[in-house]
Coordinates of C-alpha atoms in Angstrom, one line a residue:
M91 CA -49.5 -42.8 -29.8
P92 CA -46.3 -44.2 -30.6
A93 CA -44.2 -41.7 -33.1
A94 CA -43.2 -43.2 -36.5
S95 CA -38.9 -44.8 -36.1
S96 CA -37.0 -42.4 -38.5
E97 CA -36.4 -45.6 -40.5
T98 CA -39.7 -46.0 -42.1
Q99 CA -40.9 -42.8 -41.2
E100 CA -40.8 -40.4 -44.7
A101 CA -39.4 -37.0 -44.5
T102 CA -41.5 -34.1 -45.0
Q103 CA -39.2 -31.7 -48.4
Y104 CA -38.9 -27.4 -47.7
D105 CA -37.2 -25.1 -49.7
V106 CA -35.0 -24.0 -46.7
I107 CA -34.6 -24.7 -42.8
I108 CA -33.5 -22.7 -40.5
V109 CA -32.6 -24.3 -36.5
G110 CA -32.8 -21.8 -34.0
A111 CA -35.5 -18.8 -33.5
G112 CA -32.5 -15.6 -32.6
S113 CA -31.6 -13.6 -34.8
G114 CA -32.3 -17.0 -37.4
N115 CA -35.7 -15.7 -37.2
S116 CA -34.7 -12.7 -38.8
I117 CA -33.3 -14.1 -41.7
L118 CA -36.4 -14.5 -43.7
T119 CA -36.5 -11.3 -45.3
P120 CA -39.6 -11.1 -48.5
D121 CA -37.1 -12.3 -50.3
F122 CA -38.1 -16.1 -48.7
D123 CA -41.8 -15.1 -49.4
D124 CA -42.1 -17.7 -51.9
K125 CA -40.2 -20.3 -49.9
K126 CA -41.4 -23.6 -47.6
V127 CA -39.7 -22.3 -44.9
A128 CA -39.3 -24.6 -41.9
L129 CA -38.4 -23.3 -38.2
V130 CA -37.4 -24.5 -35.6
E131 CA -36.8 -23.5 -32.4
K132 CA -38.0 -25.6 -28.9
G133 CA -37.7 -22.9 -26.5
A134 CA -38.7 -19.0 -27.1
F135 CA -38.3 -16.8 -30.0
G136 CA -35.9 -14.4 -29.3
G137 CA -33.1 -16.3 -28.6
T138 CA -30.3 -15.9 -25.6
C139 CA -30.0 -12.1 -25.6
L140 CA -34.3 -11.0 -25.7
N141 CA -34.6 -14.1 -23.1
V142 CA -32.3 -14.9 -20.8
G143 CA -29.7 -12.8 -21.7
C144 CA -28.1 -9.0 -22.7
I145 CA -32.0 -7.0 -22.7
P146 CA -33.6 -9.3 -19.0
T147 CA -30.2 -8.5 -17.4
K148 CA -29.9 -5.3 -17.6
M149 CA -33.4 -5.0 -16.6
Y150 CA -32.3 -6.3 -13.6
V151 CA -29.3 -3.8 -13.6
L152 CA -31.7 -1.1 -13.3
A153 CA -33.2 -2.0 -9.9
A154 CA -29.8 -3.0 -8.5
E155 CA -28.1 0.5 -9.5
K156 CA -30.7 2.0 -7.8
A157 CA -31.3 -0.4 -4.9
F158 CA -26.8 0.5 -4.4
A159 CA -27.3 4.0 -4.9
A160 CA -29.2 3.8 -1.6
R161 CA -26.8 2.1 -0.1
E162 CA -23.3 3.9 -1.3
A163 CA -25.4 7.3 -0.8
G164 CA -23.6 8.5 2.8
K165 CA -20.4 8.7 0.7
L166 CA -21.8 11.7 -0.8
G167 CA -22.8 12.7 2.3
I168 CA -27.0 12.2 1.4
D169 CA -29.3 10.3 3.4
L170 CA -30.7 6.9 1.8
E171 CA -32.3 4.6 3.2
Y172 CA -32.9 1.0 1.3
K173 CA -35.3 -1.2 2.9
G174 CA -35.2 -4.2 0.1
A175 CA -36.6 -5.2 -3.1
D176 CA -40.3 -7.0 -4.3
W177 CA -38.6 -9.7 -5.8
P178 CA -42.1 -10.8 -7.9
A179 CA -43.2 -7.0 -8.5
I180 CA -39.1 -7.2 -10.6
V181 CA -39.9 -10.3 -12.2
Q182 CA -43.7 -10.0 -13.3
R183 CA -42.0 -6.2 -14.4
V184 CA -38.8 -7.8 -16.6
F185 CA -41.0 -11.0 -18.0
D186 CA -44.7 -10.7 -17.9
N187 CA -44.9 -7.0 -18.5
R188 CA -42.2 -7.1 -21.5
I189 CA -39.9 -10.0 -22.6
D190 CA -42.7 -12.2 -22.4
L191 CA -45.0 -10.2 -24.2
I192 CA -42.5 -9.4 -27.5
A193 CA -41.4 -13.6 -27.1
K194 CA -44.9 -15.1 -27.8
G195 CA -45.8 -12.6 -30.1
G196 CA -42.5 -13.4 -32.4
E197 CA -43.4 -17.5 -32.5
D198 CA -47.4 -16.0 -33.3
Y199 CA -46.3 -13.6 -36.6
R200 CA -44.7 -16.8 -37.5
R201 CA -47.0 -19.3 -36.6
N202 CA -49.9 -17.0 -37.5
G203 CA -48.9 -14.2 -40.7
C204 CA -46.5 -15.8 -42.0
D205 CA -48.2 -19.3 -44.8
N206 CA -45.6 -20.2 -46.1
V207 CA -43.4 -20.8 -42.2
T208 CA -43.9 -24.4 -40.5
V209 CA -43.0 -24.3 -37.1
Y210 CA -41.7 -27.2 -35.2
D211 CA -41.6 -27.3 -31.5
M212 CA -39.5 -30.0 -30.7
E213 CA -35.8 -29.9 -29.9
A214 CA -34.0 -30.7 -34.0
S215 CA -31.1 -33.5 -34.5
F216 CA -29.5 -34.7 -37.6
V217 CA -30.6 -38.4 -38.3
G218 CA -28.6 -38.3 -41.6
P219 CA -27.1 -35.7 -44.7
K220 CA -29.8 -32.7 -44.7
T221 CA -32.4 -34.9 -42.3
L222 CA -33.5 -33.5 -39.2
K223 CA -35.6 -35.1 -36.6
T224 CA -37.6 -32.7 -34.8
G225 CA -41.1 -32.6 -34.1
R226 CA -44.3 -30.0 -33.1
G227 CA -46.0 -30.7 -30.2
E228 CA -45.5 -34.6 -28.6
D229 CA -45.7 -35.4 -32.9
E230 CA -41.6 -36.4 -33.9
E231 CA -41.6 -35.8 -37.3
L232 CA -38.6 -35.4 -40.0
I233 CA -38.0 -33.1 -42.4
T234 CA -35.0 -31.7 -45.0
A235 CA -33.7 -29.2 -47.1
E236 CA -31.7 -28.5 -50.2
T237 CA -30.5 -25.1 -47.7
I238 CA -30.6 -25.2 -43.5
I239 CA -29.0 -22.7 -41.5
L240 CA -28.0 -23.0 -38.2
A241 CA -27.9 -20.9 -35.5
A242 CA -29.6 -23.0 -32.7
G243 CA -27.2 -21.0 -30.2
A244 CA -25.2 -23.0 -27.3
R245 CA -26.1 -23.1 -23.5
P246 CA -24.7 -23.1 -20.5
Y247 CA -21.5 -25.0 -19.1
I248 CA -22.5 -27.4 -16.3
P249 CA -19.1 -29.5 -14.0
D250 CA -19.4 -33.0 -13.6
W251 CA -19.9 -32.2 -9.3
A252 CA -22.6 -30.3 -9.8
H253 CA -25.2 -32.7 -11.6
G254 CA -26.6 -33.6 -8.3
V255 CA -27.6 -30.7 -6.7
T256 CA -30.4 -27.6 -7.6
F257 CA -28.3 -25.6 -9.4
H258 CA -29.3 -22.4 -11.0
T259 CA -27.3 -20.8 -14.7
N260 CA -28.9 -17.3 -16.2
E261 CA -31.4 -18.8 -18.3
D262 CA -33.9 -19.5 -15.1
I263 CA -32.2 -17.1 -11.7
M264 CA -33.8 -14.1 -13.0
R265 CA -37.1 -16.3 -12.7
L266 CA -37.2 -17.4 -9.3
E267 CA -39.6 -17.1 -6.8
R268 CA -38.5 -14.6 -4.0
Q269 CA -35.3 -13.5 -4.1
P270 CA -32.3 -15.7 -2.2
K271 CA -31.0 -14.9 1.3
S272 CA -27.3 -16.1 0.0
L273 CA -26.2 -17.5 -3.1
T274 CA -22.7 -18.4 -3.9
I275 CA -21.5 -18.3 -7.6
V276 CA -18.9 -20.6 -9.5
G277 CA -17.2 -18.3 -12.1
G278 CA -15.5 -14.8 -12.4
G279 CA -16.6 -13.7 -16.3
F280 CA -18.9 -11.7 -16.8
I281 CA -21.9 -12.6 -16.5
A282 CA -20.7 -14.6 -13.1
M283 CA -19.7 -10.8 -12.0
E284 CA -23.4 -8.9 -13.3
F285 CA -25.1 -11.1 -11.6
A286 CA -23.1 -11.0 -8.0
H287 CA -23.5 -6.8 -9.2
V288 CA -27.2 -7.9 -9.1
F289 CA -28.2 -9.6 -6.3
D290 CA -26.2 -7.5 -4.4
A291 CA -27.2 -4.8 -4.3
L292 CA -30.5 -6.4 -4.1
G293 CA -29.9 -6.3 -0.4
T294 CA -28.3 -11.0 -1.5
D295 CA -24.6 -12.6 1.0
V296 CA -22.7 -13.1 -2.5
T297 CA -19.8 -15.6 -2.5
V298 CA -18.1 -16.1 -5.5
I299 CA -15.7 -18.7 -5.8
S300 CA -13.3 -18.9 -9.4
R301 CA -9.9 -20.5 -10.4
S302 CA -8.3 -17.6 -11.7
Q303 CA -8.9 -13.6 -11.5
L304 CA -11.9 -12.7 -12.0
L305 CA -12.9 -11.0 -14.8
R306 CA -9.9 -12.2 -16.7
K307 CA -9.8 -11.7 -20.5
L308 CA -10.1 -8.1 -19.2
D309 CA -6.6 -5.6 -19.7
S310 CA -5.2 -5.3 -16.3
D311 CA -6.5 -1.5 -16.0
I312 CA -9.9 -3.1 -15.8
A313 CA -9.4 -6.4 -14.1
E314 CA -7.2 -5.8 -11.1
P315 CA -9.1 -2.7 -10.1
F316 CA -11.8 -4.7 -10.3
N317 CA -10.7 -8.1 -8.6
A318 CA -10.1 -5.1 -4.9
L319 CA -13.2 -3.6 -5.3
A320 CA -15.7 -7.1 -6.2
A321 CA -13.1 -8.3 -2.5
E322 CA -14.9 -5.3 -0.7
R323 CA -18.1 -6.1 -2.4
Y324 CA -19.0 -10.1 -1.8
T325 CA -16.8 -13.1 -0.4
T326 CA -14.3 -13.9 -2.9
H327 CA -12.5 -17.3 -3.4
I328 CA -10.5 -16.2 -6.1
G329 CA -7.9 -19.8 -6.9
R330 CA -10.0 -22.6 -6.0
T331 CA -12.4 -24.9 -7.4
V332 CA -14.7 -27.3 -6.8
A333 CA -14.3 -30.7 -4.9
S334 CA -17.9 -31.9 -4.3
A335 CA -21.3 -30.5 -4.1
E336 CA -24.3 -31.4 -1.3
E337 CA -27.6 -30.0 -0.6
T338 CA -29.0 -30.5 3.0
D339 CA -32.3 -28.7 4.3
T340 CA -30.1 -25.4 4.9
G341 CA -29.3 -25.1 1.3
I342 CA -26.7 -25.9 -1.3
T343 CA -23.1 -26.6 0.4
L344 CA -19.5 -26.7 -2.1
T345 CA -16.2 -28.3 -0.7
L346 CA -13.2 -26.9 -2.4
D347 CA -10.1 -28.0 -3.2
D348 CA -8.1 -26.3 0.0
G349 CA -11.2 -28.3 2.2
S350 CA -12.9 -25.4 2.9
A351 CA -16.6 -25.3 2.6
I352 CA -19.3 -22.8 1.6
T353 CA -23.0 -22.9 2.1
S354 CA -25.7 -21.0 0.7
E355 CA -29.7 -20.9 0.3
A356 CA -29.5 -21.0 -3.7
L357 CA -26.4 -21.2 -6.0
L358 CA -25.6 -20.6 -10.0
I359 CA -23.0 -21.8 -12.6
A360 CA -22.1 -19.4 -15.2
T361 CA -18.7 -21.3 -16.0
G362 CA -18.6 -20.3 -18.9
R363 CA -21.5 -21.8 -21.7
V364 CA -20.8 -24.3 -25.6
P365 CA -22.3 -24.9 -28.4
N366 CA -24.8 -26.6 -28.9
S367 CA -23.8 -29.1 -32.0
D368 CA -23.5 -32.3 -29.6
T369 CA -27.3 -31.9 -29.0
L370 CA -28.2 -31.2 -33.7
N371 CA -25.8 -34.6 -33.1
V372 CA -23.9 -32.3 -36.5
H373 CA -21.5 -34.9 -37.4
A374 CA -24.2 -37.2 -38.9
G375 CA -25.4 -34.3 -41.0
G376 CA -21.7 -34.7 -41.9
I377 CA -20.6 -31.6 -39.9
D378 CA -17.7 -30.9 -38.5
T379 CA -17.0 -29.4 -35.9
H380 CA -13.3 -27.6 -33.6
P381 CA -12.5 -29.3 -30.5
D382 CA -14.3 -26.9 -28.7
G383 CA -17.7 -28.2 -30.7
R384 CA -17.9 -24.6 -32.3
V385 CA -19.1 -26.1 -36.1
A386 CA -16.6 -25.1 -38.5
V387 CA -17.3 -22.7 -41.6
D388 CA -15.5 -21.3 -44.0
E389 CA -15.8 -17.4 -44.2
Y390 CA -19.0 -16.5 -46.1
G391 CA -20.4 -19.4 -43.3
R392 CA -21.1 -23.0 -45.6
T393 CA -20.0 -25.8 -43.3
S394 CA -18.4 -28.9 -44.1
A395 CA -21.6 -30.3 -46.3
D396 CA -23.2 -28.9 -49.2
G397 CA -26.7 -26.6 -48.9
V398 CA -25.7 -26.3 -44.3
W399 CA -24.3 -22.9 -43.3
S400 CA -23.9 -21.7 -39.7
L401 CA -23.8 -18.7 -38.1
G402 CA -24.3 -17.0 -34.1
D403 CA -22.4 -19.4 -31.8
L404 CA -22.5 -22.1 -32.3
S405 CA -19.6 -21.9 -34.7
S406 CA -18.6 -18.2 -33.7
P407 CA -15.8 -17.5 -31.4
Y408 CA -17.5 -14.4 -30.7
Q409 CA -20.6 -15.0 -28.5
L410 CA -22.3 -11.9 -28.8
K411 CA -25.3 -11.0 -30.0
H412 CA -24.4 -8.2 -32.0
V413 CA -22.2 -10.8 -33.9
A414 CA -24.8 -13.4 -35.0
N415 CA -26.9 -10.5 -36.5
A416 CA -24.4 -9.1 -38.5
E417 CA -23.7 -12.3 -39.4
Q418 CA -26.8 -13.8 -39.8
R419 CA -27.3 -10.7 -42.3
A420 CA -23.9 -11.8 -43.8
V421 CA -25.5 -15.5 -44.4
T422 CA -28.7 -14.0 -45.0
H423 CA -27.0 -12.7 -48.4
N424 CA -24.8 -15.0 -48.9
V425 CA -27.5 -17.6 -49.5
L426 CA -30.0 -15.4 -51.5
S427 CA -26.5 -14.9 -53.9
T428 CA -26.3 -18.7 -53.9
W429 CA -29.7 -19.4 -54.9
S430 CA -29.3 -17.4 -57.8
G431 CA -26.1 -18.9 -59.3
S432 CA -23.8 -15.8 -58.3
E433 CA -20.3 -16.8 -58.1
D434 CA -18.6 -16.4 -54.8
S435 CA -17.2 -13.3 -55.2
S436 CA -20.7 -12.3 -54.5
L437 CA -20.1 -13.3 -51.5
V438 CA -19.5 -11.6 -48.2
P439 CA -17.3 -13.0 -45.9
L440 CA -18.5 -13.2 -42.1
P441 CA -17.9 -10.5 -40.5
R442 CA -15.4 -11.4 -37.5
P443 CA -13.0 -9.6 -36.0
R444 CA -10.3 -10.8 -36.9
S445 CA -7.7 -8.6 -36.3
F446 CA -8.2 -5.6 -33.8
G447 CA -6.7 -1.9 -34.3
D448 CA -4.7 -3.6 -38.0
F449 CA -6.2 -1.7 -40.7
H450 CA -4.0 -3.3 -42.7
A451 CA -6.2 -6.5 -42.8
P452 CA -9.1 -6.0 -45.5
P453 CA -8.4 -6.7 -49.2
D454 CA -7.2 -3.1 -51.9
R455 CA -10.5 -4.1 -53.4
Y456 CA -12.8 -3.6 -50.2
R457 CA -13.4 0.3 -48.9
G458 CA -11.2 1.9 -47.1
H459 CA -8.4 1.6 -48.7
D460 CA -7.2 2.8 -52.0
G461 CA -4.2 0.6 -53.5
T462 CA -2.1 3.4 -52.2
G463 CA -1.8 2.7 -49.1
S464 CA -3.2 5.0 -47.9
H465 CA -6.3 4.1 -45.0
R466 CA -9.5 5.8 -44.4
C467 CA -11.7 5.4 -41.0
R468 CA -14.8 6.8 -40.1
V469 CA -14.9 7.0 -36.2
R470 CA -17.8 7.3 -33.9
C471 CA -16.4 8.2 -30.9
H472 CA -18.2 8.9 -27.4
G473 CA -15.4 10.9 -25.9
Q474 CA -13.6 13.7 -24.9
G475 CA -11.9 15.2 -27.5
P476 CA -8.4 15.8 -25.4
K477 CA -8.3 12.6 -24.5
L478 CA -8.3 11.0 -28.2
R479 CA -6.1 13.5 -29.2
R480 CA -3.6 12.9 -26.8
R481 CA -3.9 9.3 -28.4
G482 CA -3.0 10.9 -31.8
L483 CA -6.4 11.7 -33.4
R484 CA -8.0 15.1 -34.0
L485 CA -11.0 15.9 -34.1
G486 CA -11.2 17.8 -37.5
P487 CA -14.1 20.1 -39.0
G488 CA -15.7 17.5 -42.2
G489 CA -14.8 14.4 -43.9
L490 CA -15.6 12.1 -46.7
N491 CA -18.7 9.9 -46.8
R492 CA -18.0 6.1 -48.2
F493 CA -19.1 7.1 -51.9
G494 CA -15.6 10.0 -51.3
E495 CA -19.0 12.5 -51.0
A496 CA -17.2 16.2 -48.7
R497 CA -20.2 15.7 -45.5
R498 CA -20.5 18.4 -43.9
R499 CA -21.0 16.6 -39.9
P500 CA -17.7 17.0 -37.9
I501 CA -16.0 13.1 -37.5
F502 CA -12.3 11.9 -36.2
R503 CA -9.5 12.0 -38.4
Q504 CA -6.7 10.5 -38.2
A505 CA -4.2 13.1 -37.4
P506 CA -0.5 11.5 -37.1
R507 CA -0.5 8.1 -39.6
R508 CA 1.3 6.2 -36.7
A509 CA -2.2 6.2 -34.8
L510 CA -3.7 3.6 -36.6
H511 CA -0.4 1.7 -37.6
G512 CA 1.9 2.6 -34.0
P513 CA 1.6 0.6 -30.6
A514 CA -1.2 3.2 -29.4
G515 CA -3.9 2.3 -32.3
V516 CA -7.2 1.5 -32.3
H517 CA -9.4 -1.2 -32.8
A518 CA -13.7 -1.9 -32.7
H519 CA -14.9 -1.8 -29.4
P520 CA -16.2 -5.7 -29.7
A521 CA -20.3 -5.0 -29.0
N522 CA -20.8 -2.6 -31.6
D523 CA -24.3 -3.5 -33.6
H524 CA -22.1 -3.4 -37.1
C525 CA -19.8 -5.8 -37.0
D526 CA -19.4 -5.7 -40.8
G527 CA -17.8 -2.4 -40.2
L528 CA -14.7 -4.5 -39.1
R529 CA -14.2 -6.3 -42.5
A530 CA -15.2 -3.4 -45.1
R531 CA -18.2 -4.6 -48.1
P532 CA -17.3 -5.3 -51.2
P533 CA -18.2 -1.7 -53.4
D534 CA -20.3 -4.3 -55.9
L535 CA -23.0 -4.3 -53.7
P536 CA -25.6 -2.0 -54.2
P537 CA -25.7 1.3 -51.0
R538 CA -28.4 -0.6 -49.8
S539 CA -28.9 -4.8 -49.6
I540 CA -29.6 -7.0 -47.3
L541 CA -26.6 -6.5 -44.9
D542 CA -28.2 -3.1 -43.9
P543 CA -30.9 -2.5 -41.5
P544 CA -34.3 -1.0 -42.1
V545 CA -34.0 2.1 -42.2
P546 CA -36.1 4.2 -39.2
R547 CA -38.2 6.8 -39.7
R548 CA -39.2 10.2 -38.4
S549 CA -42.9 10.8 -37.1
D550 CA -43.3 12.7 -40.3
G551 CA -42.4 10.2 -42.7
K552 CA -38.3 11.5 -43.5
R553 CA -35.5 10.0 -42.7
D554 CA -33.9 9.9 -40.1
P555 CA -31.2 11.3 -40.6
R556 CA -28.6 8.9 -38.4
S557 CA -29.8 6.6 -40.3
R558 CA -27.7 7.5 -43.1
P559 CA -25.6 4.5 -44.5
D560 CA -22.3 6.1 -43.7
V561 CA -22.7 6.8 -40.0
Q562 CA -24.2 3.5 -39.6
R563 CA -22.0 1.6 -40.8
S564 CA -19.3 3.9 -39.1
L565 CA -16.4 1.8 -36.3
N566 CA -17.4 2.9 -32.5
L567 CA -13.7 2.9 -32.1
C568 CA -12.3 1.9 -28.2
F569 CA -8.9 4.0 -28.1
T570 CA -6.6 1.2 -25.9
P571 CA -2.7 0.6 -26.7
L572 CA -2.3 -2.2 -28.4
S573 CA 0.5 -5.2 -28.2
G574 CA -0.5 -7.2 -31.8
A575 CA -3.3 -9.2 -32.9
A576 CA -6.7 -10.3 -31.0
S577 CA -6.1 -13.5 -30.7

């Protein structure tokens, strides 16, 4: 039976619609139990990180490290032999035994364990202000709500030349039926390099094509030696672009701009990512975007359409799971505050790293600044003391927690004040899982709120000391020379 057209179909009314079940799935705290909720997810629950990103890739890296260690053991005078990988067993271990079970469990819980939540599994797109076209199974539906939260993420960018051949991205390369004997990777970022390491270590002949230096956005102290090491391990074509692609009986042949041709059994494209604002058709919903396609939001996560919010890779310039999770906590708090009729002063800014190393950025009313020009910072470091002392920091016998109370645990504290304000400064690591530390929280928030992660408990029921607020919100800092604020 054909679906009714959007012009005649009546939209189902909800209190809130959430598009995306990655970080968006964490929005539904008990505060939403009395709300009628529509949750739209066309793919697997858990988003990019769980299903096709951070978590499964690290599980592949673990296997690759074992193989690579055996291959390189001779440098240490150890005679080890790597005989090959059982690729189907690796896939089964990662996905069948772990990832897919987690994703399925999350979906089953929302479908069968949350009476106030309706799950839609068709792609969502705006057909008008606060109105989306989606569906369940094969049946299209229109849904609408006064509050819509967009967490639809991003997807791999595919160059025009690739559309006529078989190619893979991070979304399917880990689920290949068998390990390819040769693989060409187009791209030079961290996604491309992670897969280059994995496949090369497991025995695949890897060729890398990149229009610029590998890992070019990293500091030259890292990028330059990395490029030298990569040239030793892989066949590299740096500074080259793909002119055309052809699929033959022997695999995929790429012709480069210098006329050279590279043929391999499989092709991986890792040339960047694009936000899913176009598939959402956000402009039909009155939602503005940036030139690069990101949904435009204010500092609190509000879009140009009243009642519509956005978070994560769809709108953030920092495509990182930890950033998306931090934004989710902020947006959740802001939505609940808006529903309660609170003033804007109660809203929490999105915790984006606006200026690494600049501790002047937060206004005086935020914690960490007492209004007199002095700054306090809590530092959690994973390095050796002497190295840190050479950069103007020393290990003190104690310090203050976020309430100004003395704490007995040692912390790193500032020695000369120039450590925070001179050319050798500190900046927060972009993978810190509590990025809200970059923008300290307003003092009127209670000690624990919707922004805080669950409190871990030990087996005896007592609170894990590692879950103390001052410990969990401490900044994980890197100590590197800074030339100025990050772009």
